[in-house]
Short mmCIF file of C-alpha atoms in Angstrom, two decimals:
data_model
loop_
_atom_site.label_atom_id
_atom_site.label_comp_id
_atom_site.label_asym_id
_atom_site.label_seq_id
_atom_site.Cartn_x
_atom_site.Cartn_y
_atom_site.Cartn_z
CA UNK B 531 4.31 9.22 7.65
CA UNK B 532 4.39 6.73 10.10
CA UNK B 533 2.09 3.98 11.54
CA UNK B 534 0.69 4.02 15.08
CA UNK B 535 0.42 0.58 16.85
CA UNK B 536 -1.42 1.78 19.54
CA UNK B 537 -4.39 3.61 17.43
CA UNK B 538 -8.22 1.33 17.43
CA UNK B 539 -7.33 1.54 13.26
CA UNK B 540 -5.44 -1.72 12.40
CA UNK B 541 -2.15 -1.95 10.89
CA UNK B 542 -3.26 -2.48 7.62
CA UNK B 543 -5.83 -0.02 7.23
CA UNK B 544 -3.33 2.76 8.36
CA UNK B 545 -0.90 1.44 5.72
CA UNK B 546 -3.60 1.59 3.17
CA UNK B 547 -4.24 5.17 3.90
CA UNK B 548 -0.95 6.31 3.73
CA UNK B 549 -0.35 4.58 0.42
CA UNK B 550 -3.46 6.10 -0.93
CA UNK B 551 -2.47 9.86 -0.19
CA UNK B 552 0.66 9.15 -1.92
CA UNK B 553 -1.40 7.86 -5.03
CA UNK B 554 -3.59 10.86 -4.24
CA UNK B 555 -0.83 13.60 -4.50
CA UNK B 556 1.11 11.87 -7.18
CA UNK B 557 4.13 10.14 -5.46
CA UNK B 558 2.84 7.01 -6.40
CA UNK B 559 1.98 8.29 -9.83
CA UNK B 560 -0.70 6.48 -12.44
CA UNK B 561 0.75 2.81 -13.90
CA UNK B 562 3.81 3.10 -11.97
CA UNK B 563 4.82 0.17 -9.48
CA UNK B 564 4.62 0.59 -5.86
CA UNK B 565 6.95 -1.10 -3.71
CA UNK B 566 6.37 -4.52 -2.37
CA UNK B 567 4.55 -5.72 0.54
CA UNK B 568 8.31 -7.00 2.24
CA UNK B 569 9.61 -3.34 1.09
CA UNK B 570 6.89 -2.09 3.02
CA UNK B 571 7.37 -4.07 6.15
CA UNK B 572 10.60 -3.03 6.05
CA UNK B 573 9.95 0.50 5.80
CA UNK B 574 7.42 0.91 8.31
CA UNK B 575 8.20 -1.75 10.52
CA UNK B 576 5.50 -4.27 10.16
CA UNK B 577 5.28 -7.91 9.18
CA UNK B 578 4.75 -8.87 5.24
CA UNK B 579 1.60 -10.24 5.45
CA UNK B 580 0.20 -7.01 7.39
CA UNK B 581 1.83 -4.76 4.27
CA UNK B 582 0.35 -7.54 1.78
CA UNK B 583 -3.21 -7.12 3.62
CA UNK B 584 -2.75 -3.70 3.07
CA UNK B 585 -2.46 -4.39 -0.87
CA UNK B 586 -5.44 -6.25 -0.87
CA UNK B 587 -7.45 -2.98 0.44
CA UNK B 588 -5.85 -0.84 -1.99
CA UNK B 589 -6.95 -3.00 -4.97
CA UNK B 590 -10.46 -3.32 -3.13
CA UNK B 591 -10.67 0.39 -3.22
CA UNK B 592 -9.17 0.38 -7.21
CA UNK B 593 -6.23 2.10 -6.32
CA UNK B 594 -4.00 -0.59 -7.73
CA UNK B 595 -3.91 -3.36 -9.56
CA UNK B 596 -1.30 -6.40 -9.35
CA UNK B 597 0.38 -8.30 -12.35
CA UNK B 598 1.30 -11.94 -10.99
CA UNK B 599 5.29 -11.83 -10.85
CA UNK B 600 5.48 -8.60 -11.88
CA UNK B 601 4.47 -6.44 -8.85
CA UNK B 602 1.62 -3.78 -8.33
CA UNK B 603 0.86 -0.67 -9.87
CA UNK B 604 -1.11 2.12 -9.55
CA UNK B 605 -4.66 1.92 -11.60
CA UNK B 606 -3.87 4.39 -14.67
CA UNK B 607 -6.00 7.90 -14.15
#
């Protein structure tokens, strides 16, 4: 799935939705890591700190938690 620059949604928002229907349907299963905010920028072509904001939205909604230096993970079912 890709991100649209042009929509009104920002970046980061459209990031956060696409992670979360990957947690949803079970790509990004329960207590495994996701990738990192600079794997994500590099994936879908957007700067760090957008992918990082992006995080921050994802734990806001419980969908993941982070471990300082050891990456985020997806809250456990």
């Amino acid at each position: 799935m890709s991100l649209d620059p042009q929509s009104a949604r920002p970046l980061y928002m459209q990031l956060a939705d696409v992670i979360a229907a990957k947690i949803a349907t079970g790509e990004f299963a329960p207590d495994r890591m996701i990738p990192t905010p600079a794997r994500l920028a590099e994936e879908y072509g957007i700067a760090v700190l957008t992918a990082r904001r992006a995080m921050r939205e994802l734990r806001e909604r419980g969908l993941i938690i982070t471990v300082p230096g050891k990456g985020s993970y997806v809250t456990p079912g």
